[in-house]
Coordinates of C-alpha atoms and ligand atoms in Angstrom, one line a residue:
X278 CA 41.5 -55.0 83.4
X279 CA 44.2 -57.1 84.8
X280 CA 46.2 -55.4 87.6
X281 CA 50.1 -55.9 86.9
X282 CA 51.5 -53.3 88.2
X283 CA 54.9 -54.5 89.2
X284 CA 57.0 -53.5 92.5
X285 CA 54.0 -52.3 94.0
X286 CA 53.1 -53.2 97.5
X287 CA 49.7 -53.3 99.5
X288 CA 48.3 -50.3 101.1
X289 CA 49.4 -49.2 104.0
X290 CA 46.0 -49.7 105.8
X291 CA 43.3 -52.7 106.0
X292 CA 41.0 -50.2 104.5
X293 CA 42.8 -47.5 102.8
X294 CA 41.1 -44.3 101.3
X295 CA 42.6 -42.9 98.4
X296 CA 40.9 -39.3 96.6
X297 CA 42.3 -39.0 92.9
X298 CA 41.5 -36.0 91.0
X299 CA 41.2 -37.0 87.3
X300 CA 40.0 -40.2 86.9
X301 CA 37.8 -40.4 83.9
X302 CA 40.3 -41.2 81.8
X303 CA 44.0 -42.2 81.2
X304 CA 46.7 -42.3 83.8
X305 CA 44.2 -41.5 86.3
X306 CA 41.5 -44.1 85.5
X307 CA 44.1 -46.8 85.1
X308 CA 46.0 -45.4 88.7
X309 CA 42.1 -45.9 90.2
X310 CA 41.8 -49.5 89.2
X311 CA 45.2 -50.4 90.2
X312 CA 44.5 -49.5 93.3
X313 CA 41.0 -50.9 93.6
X314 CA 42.5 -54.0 93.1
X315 CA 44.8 -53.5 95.8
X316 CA 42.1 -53.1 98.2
X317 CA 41.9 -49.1 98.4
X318 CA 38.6 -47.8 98.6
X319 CA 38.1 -44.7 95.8
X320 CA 37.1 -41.4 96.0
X321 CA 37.0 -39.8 91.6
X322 CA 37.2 -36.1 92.3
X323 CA 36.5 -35.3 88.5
X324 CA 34.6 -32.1 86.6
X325 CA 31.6 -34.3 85.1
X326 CA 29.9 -37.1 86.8
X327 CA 28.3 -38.1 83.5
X328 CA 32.0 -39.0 82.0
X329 CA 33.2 -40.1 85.5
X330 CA 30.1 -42.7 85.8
X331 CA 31.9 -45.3 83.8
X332 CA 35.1 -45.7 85.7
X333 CA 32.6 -46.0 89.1
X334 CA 30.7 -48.8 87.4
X335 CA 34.2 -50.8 87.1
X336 CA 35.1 -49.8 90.1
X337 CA 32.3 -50.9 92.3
X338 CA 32.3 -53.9 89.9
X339 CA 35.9 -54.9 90.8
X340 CA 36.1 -53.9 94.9
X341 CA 34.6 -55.7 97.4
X342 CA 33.7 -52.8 99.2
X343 CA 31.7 -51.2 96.6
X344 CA 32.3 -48.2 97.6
X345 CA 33.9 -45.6 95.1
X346 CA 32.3 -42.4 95.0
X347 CA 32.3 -39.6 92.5
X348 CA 32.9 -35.8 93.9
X349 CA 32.8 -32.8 91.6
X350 CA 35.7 -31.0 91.4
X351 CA 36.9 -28.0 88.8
X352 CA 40.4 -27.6 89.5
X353 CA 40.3 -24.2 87.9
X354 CA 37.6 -22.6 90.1
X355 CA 38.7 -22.3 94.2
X356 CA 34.8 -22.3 95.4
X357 CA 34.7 -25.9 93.7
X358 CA 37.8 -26.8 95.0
X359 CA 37.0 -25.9 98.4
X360 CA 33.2 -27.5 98.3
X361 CA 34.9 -30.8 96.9
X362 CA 37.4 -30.9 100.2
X363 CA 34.4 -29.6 102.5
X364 CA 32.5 -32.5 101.0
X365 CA 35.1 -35.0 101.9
X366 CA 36.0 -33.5 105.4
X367 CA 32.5 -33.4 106.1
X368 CA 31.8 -37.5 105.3
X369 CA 34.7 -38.0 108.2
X370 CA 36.4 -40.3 106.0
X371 CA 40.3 -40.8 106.8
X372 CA 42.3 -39.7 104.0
X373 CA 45.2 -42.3 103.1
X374 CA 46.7 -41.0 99.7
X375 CA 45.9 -37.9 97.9
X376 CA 46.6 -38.3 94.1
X377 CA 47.0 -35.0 92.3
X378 CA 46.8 -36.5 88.9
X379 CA 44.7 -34.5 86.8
X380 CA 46.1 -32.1 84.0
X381 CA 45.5 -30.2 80.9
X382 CA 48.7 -29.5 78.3
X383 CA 48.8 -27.7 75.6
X384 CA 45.7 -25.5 76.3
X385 CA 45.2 -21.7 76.6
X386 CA 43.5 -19.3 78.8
X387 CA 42.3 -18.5 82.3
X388 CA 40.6 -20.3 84.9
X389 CA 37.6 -19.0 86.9
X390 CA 40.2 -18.2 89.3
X391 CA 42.6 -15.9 87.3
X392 CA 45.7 -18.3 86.8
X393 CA 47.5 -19.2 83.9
X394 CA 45.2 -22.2 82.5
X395 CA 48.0 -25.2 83.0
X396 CA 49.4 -23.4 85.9
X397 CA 46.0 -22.8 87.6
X398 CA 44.9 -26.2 86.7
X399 CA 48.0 -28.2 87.1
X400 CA 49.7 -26.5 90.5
X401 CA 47.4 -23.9 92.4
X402 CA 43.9 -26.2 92.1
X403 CA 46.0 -29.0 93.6
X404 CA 48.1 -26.9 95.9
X405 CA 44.7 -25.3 97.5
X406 CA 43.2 -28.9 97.6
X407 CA 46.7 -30.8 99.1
X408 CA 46.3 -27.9 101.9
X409 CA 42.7 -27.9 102.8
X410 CA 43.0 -32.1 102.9
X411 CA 46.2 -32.1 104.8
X412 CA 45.0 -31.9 108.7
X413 CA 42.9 -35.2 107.7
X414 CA 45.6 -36.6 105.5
X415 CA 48.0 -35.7 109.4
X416 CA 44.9 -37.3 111.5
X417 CA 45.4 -40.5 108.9
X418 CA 49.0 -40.9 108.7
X419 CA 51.0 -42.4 107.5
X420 CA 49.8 -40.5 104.4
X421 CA 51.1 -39.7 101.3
X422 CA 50.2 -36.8 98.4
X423 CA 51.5 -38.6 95.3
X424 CA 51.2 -35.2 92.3
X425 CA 51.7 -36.5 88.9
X426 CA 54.6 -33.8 87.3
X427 CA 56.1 -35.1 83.9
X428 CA 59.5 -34.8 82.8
X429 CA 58.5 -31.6 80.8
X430 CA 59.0 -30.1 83.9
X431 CA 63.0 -30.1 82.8
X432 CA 62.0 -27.8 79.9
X433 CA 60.9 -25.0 82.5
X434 CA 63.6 -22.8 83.8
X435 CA 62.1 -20.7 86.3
X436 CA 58.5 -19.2 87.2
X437 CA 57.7 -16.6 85.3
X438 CA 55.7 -14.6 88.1
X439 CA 54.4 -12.0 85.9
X440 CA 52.8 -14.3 83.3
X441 CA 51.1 -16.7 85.9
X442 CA 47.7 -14.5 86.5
X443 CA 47.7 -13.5 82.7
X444 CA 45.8 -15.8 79.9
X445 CA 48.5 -18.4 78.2
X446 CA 50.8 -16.6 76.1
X447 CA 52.8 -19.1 74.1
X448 CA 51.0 -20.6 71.0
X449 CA 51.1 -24.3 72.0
X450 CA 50.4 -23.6 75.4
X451 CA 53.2 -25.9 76.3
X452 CA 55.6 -24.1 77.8
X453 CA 53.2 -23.3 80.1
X454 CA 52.6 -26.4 80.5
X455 CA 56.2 -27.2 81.6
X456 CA 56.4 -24.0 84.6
X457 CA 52.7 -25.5 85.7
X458 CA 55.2 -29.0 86.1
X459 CA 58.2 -27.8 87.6
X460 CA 55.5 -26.2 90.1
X461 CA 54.5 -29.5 90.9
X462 CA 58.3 -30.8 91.9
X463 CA 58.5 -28.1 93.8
X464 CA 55.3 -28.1 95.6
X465 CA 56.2 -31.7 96.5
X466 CA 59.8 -31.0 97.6
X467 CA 58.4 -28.1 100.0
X468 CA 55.5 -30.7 101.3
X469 CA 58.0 -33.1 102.1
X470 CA 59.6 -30.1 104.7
X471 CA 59.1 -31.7 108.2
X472 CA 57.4 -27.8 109.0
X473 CA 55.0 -28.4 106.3
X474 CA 53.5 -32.0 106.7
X475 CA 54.8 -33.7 109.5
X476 CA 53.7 -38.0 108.9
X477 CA 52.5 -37.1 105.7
X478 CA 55.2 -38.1 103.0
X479 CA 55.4 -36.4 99.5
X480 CA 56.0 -37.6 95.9
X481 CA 56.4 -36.4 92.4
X482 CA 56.6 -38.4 89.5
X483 CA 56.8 -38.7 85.8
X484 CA 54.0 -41.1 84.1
X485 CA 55.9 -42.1 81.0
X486 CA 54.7 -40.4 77.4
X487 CA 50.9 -42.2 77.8
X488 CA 48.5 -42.6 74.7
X489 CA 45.6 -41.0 77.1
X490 CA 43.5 -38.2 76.4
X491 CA 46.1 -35.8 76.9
X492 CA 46.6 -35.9 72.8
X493 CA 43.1 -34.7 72.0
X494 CA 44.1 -31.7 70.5
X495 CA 46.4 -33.6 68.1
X496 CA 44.2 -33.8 64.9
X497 CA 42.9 -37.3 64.2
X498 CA 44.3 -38.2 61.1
X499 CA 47.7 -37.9 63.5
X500 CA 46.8 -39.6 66.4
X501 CA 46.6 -42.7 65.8
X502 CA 50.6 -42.3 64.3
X503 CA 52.2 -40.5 67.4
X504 CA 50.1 -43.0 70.6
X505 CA 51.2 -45.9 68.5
X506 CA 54.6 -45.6 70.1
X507 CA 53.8 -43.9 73.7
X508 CA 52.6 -46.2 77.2
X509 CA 48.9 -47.7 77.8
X510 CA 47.5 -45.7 80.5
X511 CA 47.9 -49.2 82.4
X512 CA 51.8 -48.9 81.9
X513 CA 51.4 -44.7 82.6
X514 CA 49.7 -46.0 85.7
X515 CA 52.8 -48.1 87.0
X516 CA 55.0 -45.5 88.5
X517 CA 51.7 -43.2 90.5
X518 CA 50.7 -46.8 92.0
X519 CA 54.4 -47.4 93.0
X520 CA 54.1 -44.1 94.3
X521 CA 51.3 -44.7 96.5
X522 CA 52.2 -48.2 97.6
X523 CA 56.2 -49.3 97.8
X524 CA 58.1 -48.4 100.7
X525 CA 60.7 -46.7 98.8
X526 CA 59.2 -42.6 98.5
X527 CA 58.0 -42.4 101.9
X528 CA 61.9 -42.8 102.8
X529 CA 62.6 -40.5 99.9
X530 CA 60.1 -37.7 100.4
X531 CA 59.7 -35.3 98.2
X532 CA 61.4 -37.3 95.7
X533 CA 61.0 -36.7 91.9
X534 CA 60.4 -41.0 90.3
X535 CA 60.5 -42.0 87.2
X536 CA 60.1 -45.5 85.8
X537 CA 59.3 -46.8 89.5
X538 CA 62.7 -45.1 90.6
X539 CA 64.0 -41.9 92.0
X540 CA 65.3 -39.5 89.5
X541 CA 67.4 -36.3 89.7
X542 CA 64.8 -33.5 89.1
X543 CA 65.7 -30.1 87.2
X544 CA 68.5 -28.1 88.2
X545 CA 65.4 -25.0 88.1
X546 CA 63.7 -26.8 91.1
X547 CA 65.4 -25.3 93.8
X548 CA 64.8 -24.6 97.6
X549 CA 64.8 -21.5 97.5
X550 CA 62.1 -20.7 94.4
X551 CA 59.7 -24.2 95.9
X552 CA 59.6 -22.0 99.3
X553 CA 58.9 -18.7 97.0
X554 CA 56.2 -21.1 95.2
X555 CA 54.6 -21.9 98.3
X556 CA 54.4 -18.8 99.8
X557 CA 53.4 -17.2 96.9
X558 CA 50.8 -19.7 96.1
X559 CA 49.4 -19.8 100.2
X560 CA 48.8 -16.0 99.8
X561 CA 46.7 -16.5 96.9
X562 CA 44.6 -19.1 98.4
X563 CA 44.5 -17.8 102.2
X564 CA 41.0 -16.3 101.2
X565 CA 39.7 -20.0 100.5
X566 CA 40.9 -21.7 103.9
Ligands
LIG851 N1 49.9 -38.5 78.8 C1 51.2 -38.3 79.0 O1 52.0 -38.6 78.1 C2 51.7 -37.6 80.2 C3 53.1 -37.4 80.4 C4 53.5 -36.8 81.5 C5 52.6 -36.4 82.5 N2 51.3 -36.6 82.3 C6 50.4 -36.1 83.4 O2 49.5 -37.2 83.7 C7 48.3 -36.6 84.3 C8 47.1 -37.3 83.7 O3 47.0 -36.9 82.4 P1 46.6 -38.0 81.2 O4 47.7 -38.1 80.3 O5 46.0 -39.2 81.8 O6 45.4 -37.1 80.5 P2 43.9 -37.2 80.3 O7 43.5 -38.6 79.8 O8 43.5 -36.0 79.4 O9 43.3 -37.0 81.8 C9 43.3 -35.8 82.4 C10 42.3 -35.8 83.5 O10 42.3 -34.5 84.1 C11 41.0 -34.0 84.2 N3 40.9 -32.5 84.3 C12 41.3 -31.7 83.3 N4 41.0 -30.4 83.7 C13 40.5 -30.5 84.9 C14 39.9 -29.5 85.8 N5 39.9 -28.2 85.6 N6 39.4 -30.0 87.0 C15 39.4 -31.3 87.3 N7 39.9 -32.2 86.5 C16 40.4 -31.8 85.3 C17 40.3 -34.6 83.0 O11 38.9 -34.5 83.2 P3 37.8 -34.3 82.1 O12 37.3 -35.6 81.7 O13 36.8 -33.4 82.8 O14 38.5 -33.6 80.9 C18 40.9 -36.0 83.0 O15 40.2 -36.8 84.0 C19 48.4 -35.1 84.0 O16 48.8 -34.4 85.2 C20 49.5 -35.0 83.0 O17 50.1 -33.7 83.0 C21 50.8 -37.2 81.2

Protein backbone atom coordinates (compact mmCIF):
# COMPACT_ATOMS: atom_id res chain seq x y z
CA UNK A 1 0.00 0.00 0.00
CA UNK A 2 1.25 3.43 -0.76
CA UNK A 3 0.82 5.90 2.08
CA UNK A 4 -0.73 9.28 0.63
CA UNK A 5 -2.47 10.46 3.03
CA UNK A 6 -2.36 14.24 2.47
CA UNK A 7 -2.10 17.14 5.28
CA UNK A 8 -0.98 14.75 7.65
CA UNK A 9 1.95 15.35 9.80
CA UNK A 10 4.54 13.03 11.75
CA UNK A 11 3.69 11.79 15.15
CA UNK A 12 4.11 13.60 17.80
CA UNK A 13 6.80 11.24 19.36
CA UNK A 14 10.14 9.48 18.00
CA UNK A 15 8.40 6.33 18.91
CA UNK A 16 4.78 6.80 19.02
CA UNK A 17 2.26 4.10 20.25
CA UNK A 18 -1.03 4.08 18.80
CA UNK A 19 -3.99 1.11 20.06
CA UNK A 20 -6.79 1.01 17.24
CA UNK A 21 -9.80 -1.00 17.95
CA UNK A 22 -10.97 -2.50 14.58
CA UNK A 23 -8.33 -3.09 12.38
CA UNK A 24 -9.00 -6.13 10.39
CA UNK A 25 -10.57 -4.46 7.89
CA UNK A 26 -11.57 -1.10 6.24
CA UNK A 27 -11.18 2.30 7.68
CA UNK A 28 -9.36 0.78 10.48
CA UNK A 29 -6.87 -1.43 8.64
CA UNK A 30 -6.12 1.33 6.12
CA UNK A 31 -5.87 4.04 9.39
CA UNK A 32 -3.20 1.20 10.84
CA UNK A 33 -1.00 1.32 7.78
CA UNK A 34 -1.07 4.91 7.47
CA UNK A 35 0.28 5.27 10.39
CA UNK A 36 2.84 2.48 10.35
CA UNK A 37 4.20 4.27 7.65
CA UNK A 38 4.50 7.27 9.66
CA UNK A 39 6.51 5.61 12.11
CA UNK A 40 3.82 4.69 14.88
CA UNK A 41 4.31 1.52 16.41
CA UNK A 42 0.66 -0.61 16.42
CA UNK A 43 -1.26 -2.10 18.90
CA UNK A 44 -4.82 -4.14 16.67
CA UNK A 45 -7.29 -4.40 19.58
CA UNK A 46 -9.70 -6.65 17.29
CA UNK A 47 -12.35 -9.70 18.29
CA UNK A 48 -10.43 -12.57 16.26
CA UNK A 49 -6.78 -12.88 15.97
CA UNK A 50 -7.23 -15.35 13.14
CA UNK A 51 -8.90 -12.36 10.83
CA UNK A 52 -6.55 -9.74 12.48
CA UNK A 53 -3.30 -11.92 11.58
CA UNK A 54 -3.17 -10.50 8.06
CA UNK A 55 -3.08 -6.82 8.69
CA UNK A 56 0.01 -7.81 11.48
CA UNK A 57 1.87 -9.58 8.69
CA UNK A 58 1.78 -6.15 6.56
CA UNK A 59 2.37 -4.41 9.29
CA UNK A 60 5.50 -5.90 10.65
CA UNK A 61 6.41 -6.19 6.98
CA UNK A 62 6.17 -2.44 6.44
CA UNK A 63 7.67 -0.86 10.13
CA UNK A 64 10.98 -0.92 11.05
CA UNK A 65 10.16 -1.72 14.41
CA UNK A 66 8.31 -4.79 13.81
CA UNK A 67 6.42 -4.45 16.44
CA UNK A 68 2.54 -4.43 15.98
CA UNK A 69 0.79 -6.59 18.24
CA UNK A 70 -2.71 -8.10 18.20
CA UNK A 71 -4.88 -7.83 21.65
CA UNK A 72 -8.34 -9.39 21.84
CA UNK A 73 -10.97 -7.14 22.40
CA UNK A 74 -15.08 -7.63 22.26
CA UNK A 75 -16.36 -4.26 22.46
CA UNK A 76 -19.62 -5.64 23.47
CA UNK A 77 -18.56 -7.65 26.58
CA UNK A 78 -16.91 -5.17 29.65
CA UNK A 79 -14.79 -8.27 31.18
CA UNK A 80 -13.06 -8.25 27.58
CA UNK A 81 -12.78 -4.80 27.46
CA UNK A 82 -11.28 -4.42 30.76
CA UNK A 83 -8.68 -7.60 30.24
CA UNK A 84 -7.71 -5.85 26.74
CA UNK A 85 -6.78 -2.43 28.78
CA UNK A 86 -5.22 -4.48 31.79
CA UNK A 87 -3.21 -6.24 29.11
CA UNK A 88 -1.95 -2.98 27.70
CA UNK A 89 -1.39 -1.23 31.22
CA UNK A 90 0.27 -4.18 32.28
CA UNK A 91 3.11 -4.20 29.12
CA UNK A 92 3.96 -0.49 30.56
CA UNK A 93 3.74 0.75 27.18
CA UNK A 94 3.04 4.65 26.76
CA UNK A 95 -0.13 5.22 25.06
CA UNK A 96 0.14 8.09 22.28
CA UNK A 97 -3.28 7.94 20.40
CA UNK A 98 -6.21 5.91 21.14
CA UNK A 99 -8.33 5.20 17.90
CA UNK A 100 -11.91 4.22 18.72
CA UNK A 101 -12.56 3.08 15.19
CA UNK A 102 -14.42 0.06 15.29
CA UNK A 103 -18.31 -0.21 14.48
CA UNK A 104 -21.13 -2.27 13.57
CA UNK A 105 -24.37 -0.52 11.62
CA UNK A 106 -27.25 -1.79 10.70
CA UNK A 107 -27.27 -4.77 13.18
CA UNK A 108 -29.67 -5.86 15.95
CA UNK A 109 -29.55 -7.10 19.44
CA UNK A 110 -27.81 -7.04 22.70
CA UNK A 111 -24.34 -7.28 23.76
CA UNK A 112 -22.99 -9.49 26.61
CA UNK A 113 -23.24 -6.42 28.40
CA UNK A 114 -26.97 -5.44 28.08
CA UNK A 115 -26.73 -2.30 25.67
CA UNK A 116 -28.36 -1.56 22.57
CA UNK A 117 -26.03 -3.63 19.95
CA UNK A 118 -24.66 -0.26 18.02
CA UNK A 119 -24.88 1.73 21.04
CA UNK A 120 -23.07 -0.81 23.31
CA UNK A 121 -20.68 -1.52 20.60
CA UNK A 122 -20.17 1.88 19.03
CA UNK A 123 -20.22 4.25 22.44
CA UNK A 124 -20.12 2.41 25.95
CA UNK A 125 -17.27 -0.41 24.74
CA UNK A 126 -15.18 2.63 23.65
CA UNK A 127 -16.30 4.96 26.49
CA UNK A 128 -15.21 2.12 29.26
CA UNK A 129 -11.90 1.48 27.18
CA UNK A 130 -11.03 5.62 26.52
CA UNK A 131 -11.50 5.71 30.53
CA UNK A 132 -9.62 2.80 31.83
CA UNK A 133 -6.60 3.97 29.14
CA UNK A 134 -6.76 7.53 29.99
CA UNK A 135 -4.23 7.88 33.20
CA UNK A 136 -1.61 6.21 30.69
CA UNK A 137 -2.79 8.17 27.73
CA UNK A 138 -2.23 11.61 30.83
CA UNK A 139 1.26 9.87 31.82
CA UNK A 140 1.94 10.00 27.73
CA UNK A 141 0.76 13.27 26.74
CA UNK A 142 0.40 15.00 24.59
CA UNK A 143 -2.24 12.37 23.67
CA UNK A 144 -5.02 12.23 21.66
CA UNK A 145 -8.42 9.79 21.60
CA UNK A 146 -9.32 10.19 17.88
CA UNK A 147 -13.39 8.10 17.87
CA UNK A 148 -14.53 7.58 14.43
CA UNK A 149 -18.50 8.99 14.51
CA UNK A 150 -20.04 9.37 10.89
CA UNK A 151 -22.23 12.04 9.77
CA UNK A 152 -25.22 9.75 10.53
CA UNK A 153 -24.82 11.03 13.76
CA UNK A 154 -26.99 14.29 12.29
CA UNK A 155 -29.91 11.89 11.78
CA UNK A 156 -30.12 11.24 15.63
CA UNK A 157 -32.04 13.71 17.69
CA UNK A 158 -31.55 12.89 21.11
CA UNK A 159 -30.79 9.60 23.34
CA UNK A 160 -33.48 7.64 23.70
CA UNK A 161 -32.58 6.46 27.49
CA UNK A 162 -35.26 3.97 27.64
CA UNK A 163 -34.32 2.04 24.51
CA UNK A 164 -30.44 1.90 25.12
CA UNK A 165 -30.43 -1.37 27.57
CA UNK A 166 -33.30 -3.02 25.43
CA UNK A 167 -32.45 -5.24 22.15
CA UNK A 168 -32.56 -2.92 18.74
CA UNK A 169 -35.89 -1.99 17.93
CA UNK A 170 -35.97 -0.40 14.51
CA UNK A 171 -35.88 -2.92 11.57
CA UNK A 172 -32.66 -1.65 9.86
CA UNK A 173 -31.01 -1.22 12.99
CA UNK A 174 -29.93 2.15 11.72
CA UNK A 175 -31.36 4.49 13.59
CA UNK A 176 -29.74 2.98 16.22
CA UNK A 177 -26.98 3.19 14.59
CA UNK A 178 -27.18 7.01 14.32
CA UNK A 179 -27.94 7.68 18.61
CA UNK A 180 -24.76 5.09 19.07
CA UNK A 181 -22.91 8.15 16.63
CA UNK A 182 -24.07 11.21 18.10
CA UNK A 183 -22.89 9.38 21.45
CA UNK A 184 -19.63 9.41 19.97
CA UNK A 185 -19.57 13.48 19.30
CA UNK A 186 -20.62 13.85 22.51
CA UNK A 187 -18.34 11.56 24.37
CA UNK A 188 -15.52 13.45 22.55
CA UNK A 189 -16.91 17.03 23.20
CA UNK A 190 -17.13 16.06 27.05
CA UNK A 191 -13.33 14.39 26.87
CA UNK A 192 -12.15 17.48 25.46
CA UNK A 193 -13.50 19.23 29.08
CA UNK A 194 -10.18 20.44 30.72
CA UNK A 195 -11.96 18.40 34.17
CA UNK A 196 -12.10 15.37 32.13
CA UNK A 197 -8.63 14.88 30.37
CA UNK A 198 -6.34 17.39 31.07
CA UNK A 199 -3.05 17.01 28.07
CA UNK A 200 -5.01 14.59 26.47
CA UNK A 201 -6.83 16.25 23.36
CA UNK A 202 -10.12 14.79 21.86
CA UNK A 203 -11.52 14.28 18.28
CA UNK A 204 -14.47 13.06 16.32
CA UNK A 205 -14.74 12.62 12.88
CA UNK A 206 -16.63 11.48 9.85
CA UNK A 207 -14.69 8.79 7.47
CA UNK A 208 -16.46 9.53 4.25
CA UNK A 209 -19.23 6.85 2.88
CA UNK A 210 -16.17 3.93 2.61
CA UNK A 211 -16.71 0.64 0.43
CA UNK A 212 -15.36 -1.42 3.71
CA UNK A 213 -16.98 -4.19 5.31
CA UNK A 214 -19.55 -2.13 6.84
CA UNK A 215 -21.95 -3.15 3.69
CA UNK A 216 -21.87 -6.83 4.41
CA UNK A 217 -25.35 -7.13 5.08
CA UNK A 218 -26.19 -5.49 1.69
CA UNK A 219 -26.95 -8.66 -0.49
CA UNK A 220 -24.26 -9.38 -3.01
CA UNK A 221 -25.90 -9.04 -6.17
CA UNK A 222 -26.06 -5.20 -4.71
CA UNK A 223 -22.86 -4.54 -3.50
CA UNK A 224 -20.88 -4.39 -5.97
CA UNK A 225 -23.49 -1.37 -7.47
CA UNK A 226 -23.75 0.91 -4.22
CA UNK A 227 -19.27 0.67 -3.15
CA UNK A 228 -18.81 1.50 -6.72
CA UNK A 229 -19.45 5.05 -5.93
CA UNK A 230 -18.31 5.34 -2.00
CA UNK A 231 -14.27 5.98 -0.74
CA UNK A 232 -11.39 3.22 -0.60
CA UNK A 233 -10.80 2.53 2.84
CA UNK A 234 -7.30 4.30 1.98
CA UNK A 235 -9.33 7.54 1.18
CA UNK A 236 -11.87 6.63 4.43
CA UNK A 237 -8.53 6.46 6.19
CA UNK A 238 -7.52 10.19 5.33
CA UNK A 239 -9.41 12.21 7.75
CA UNK A 240 -8.71 9.45 11.25
CA UNK A 241 -4.88 9.81 10.22
CA UNK A 242 -5.29 13.69 10.05
CA UNK A 243 -6.87 13.28 13.15
CA UNK A 244 -4.13 11.60 14.87
CA UNK A 245 -1.30 13.58 13.26
CA UNK A 246 -1.91 17.50 12.07
CA UNK A 247 -1.66 20.10 14.46
CA UNK A 248 -5.03 21.45 13.75
CA UNK A 249 -7.64 19.08 16.46
CA UNK A 250 -5.44 19.26 19.26
CA UNK A 251 -6.16 23.21 19.10
CA UNK A 252 -9.74 22.31 18.32
CA UNK A 253 -10.47 19.67 20.89
CA UNK A 254 -13.34 18.01 20.90
CA UNK A 255 -13.98 19.04 17.44
CA UNK A 256 -16.29 17.10 15.04
CA UNK A 257 -13.84 16.90 11.20
CA UNK A 258 -14.82 16.06 8.21
CA UNK A 259 -12.90 15.80 4.97
CA UNK A 260 -9.58 16.75 6.99
CA UNK A 261 -11.56 19.92 8.36
CA UNK A 262 -13.59 20.97 11.33
CA UNK A 263 -17.27 20.71 10.74
CA UNK A 264 -20.29 22.12 12.68
CA UNK A 265 -21.75 18.94 14.49
CA UNK A 266 -25.58 18.40 15.12
CA UNK A 267 -27.62 20.86 16.77
CA UNK A 268 -28.77 17.41 19.15
CA UNK A 269 -25.05 17.35 20.45
CA UNK A 270 -25.36 19.50 23.17
CA UNK A 271 -23.47 20.27 26.55
CA UNK A 272 -25.82 19.62 28.53
CA UNK A 273 -27.08 15.84 27.10
CA UNK A 274 -22.72 14.96 26.36
CA UNK A 275 -22.46 15.63 30.33
CA UNK A 276 -25.86 13.51 30.84
CA UNK A 277 -24.01 10.85 28.45
CA UNK A 278 -21.17 10.72 30.44
CA UNK A 279 -22.45 10.47 33.58
CA UNK A 280 -24.86 8.19 32.65
CA UNK A 281 -22.48 6.00 30.83
CA UNK A 282 -19.56 6.23 34.05
CA UNK A 283 -22.37 4.79 36.27
CA UNK A 284 -22.84 1.92 34.15
CA UNK A 285 -19.24 1.08 33.94
CA UNK A 286 -18.01 2.18 37.60
CA UNK A 287 -18.38 -1.66 38.41
CA UNK A 288 -15.50 -2.36 35.74
CA UNK A 289 -12.85 0.31 36.94
N1 LIG B 1 -17.96 2.63 5.89
C1 LIG B 1 -18.56 3.80 5.98
O1 LIG B 1 -19.13 4.30 5.00
C2 LIG B 1 -18.55 4.57 7.28
C3 LIG B 1 -19.16 5.83 7.31
C4 LIG B 1 -19.15 6.55 8.50
C5 LIG B 1 -18.55 6.01 9.62
N2 LIG B 1 -17.98 4.77 9.57
C6 LIG B 1 -17.36 4.25 10.79
O2 LIG B 1 -16.07 3.77 10.49
C7 LIG B 1 -15.68 2.81 11.49
C8 LIG B 1 -15.02 1.63 10.81
O3 LIG B 1 -16.00 0.97 10.03
P1 LIG B 1 -15.69 0.35 8.59
O4 LIG B 1 -16.56 1.06 7.64
O5 LIG B 1 -14.25 0.27 8.37
O6 LIG B 1 -16.34 -1.11 8.79
P2 LIG B 1 -15.74 -2.58 8.82
O7 LIG B 1 -14.86 -2.82 7.63
O8 LIG B 1 -16.93 -3.46 9.01
O9 LIG B 1 -14.84 -2.58 10.13
C9 LIG B 1 -15.41 -2.61 11.40
C10 LIG B 1 -14.40 -3.12 12.39
O10 LIG B 1 -15.02 -3.13 13.70
C11 LIG B 1 -14.78 -4.39 14.30
N3 LIG B 1 -15.81 -4.75 15.27
C12 LIG B 1 -17.14 -4.91 15.07
N4 LIG B 1 -17.74 -5.27 16.21
C13 LIG B 1 -16.77 -5.33 17.17
C14 LIG B 1 -16.76 -5.65 18.55
N5 LIG B 1 -17.89 -6.03 19.20
N6 LIG B 1 -15.60 -5.60 19.21
C15 LIG B 1 -14.44 -5.25 18.59
N7 LIG B 1 -14.39 -4.95 17.27
C16 LIG B 1 -15.54 -4.99 16.57
C17 LIG B 1 -14.77 -5.36 13.12
O11 LIG B 1 -14.12 -6.56 13.52
P3 LIG B 1 -14.52 -8.03 12.99
O12 LIG B 1 -13.53 -8.36 11.93
O13 LIG B 1 -14.36 -8.87 14.22
O14 LIG B 1 -15.95 -7.98 12.51
C18 LIG B 1 -13.95 -4.56 12.12
O15 LIG B 1 -12.57 -4.68 12.42
C19 LIG B 1 -16.96 2.48 12.26
O16 LIG B 1 -16.95 3.15 13.51
C20 LIG B 1 -18.07 3.04 11.39
O17 LIG B 1 -19.21 3.41 12.14
C21 LIG B 1 -17.97 4.04 8.42
Amino acid sequence: MTDDTEGAEPLDHAEPTVLITGATSGVGRATALALAHRGARLVLACRSEQRTRPVLDELRGLSPHGDATFLPLDLGDFDSVRACADAFLASGRPLHVLVNNAGVAGVRGLTASGFELAFGVNHMGHFLLSRLLLPRLRESSPARVVTVSSESHYQADGIPWELVRRPTRSFTGMREYAVSKLANVLFTQELARPTRASAVTAAALHPGIVASDIWRRVPRPVRPLITWFMLSPEDGARTPVWCATASEPTTMSGGFFDRCAPRRPSAAATAELGAELWGRSEAWTNAWM
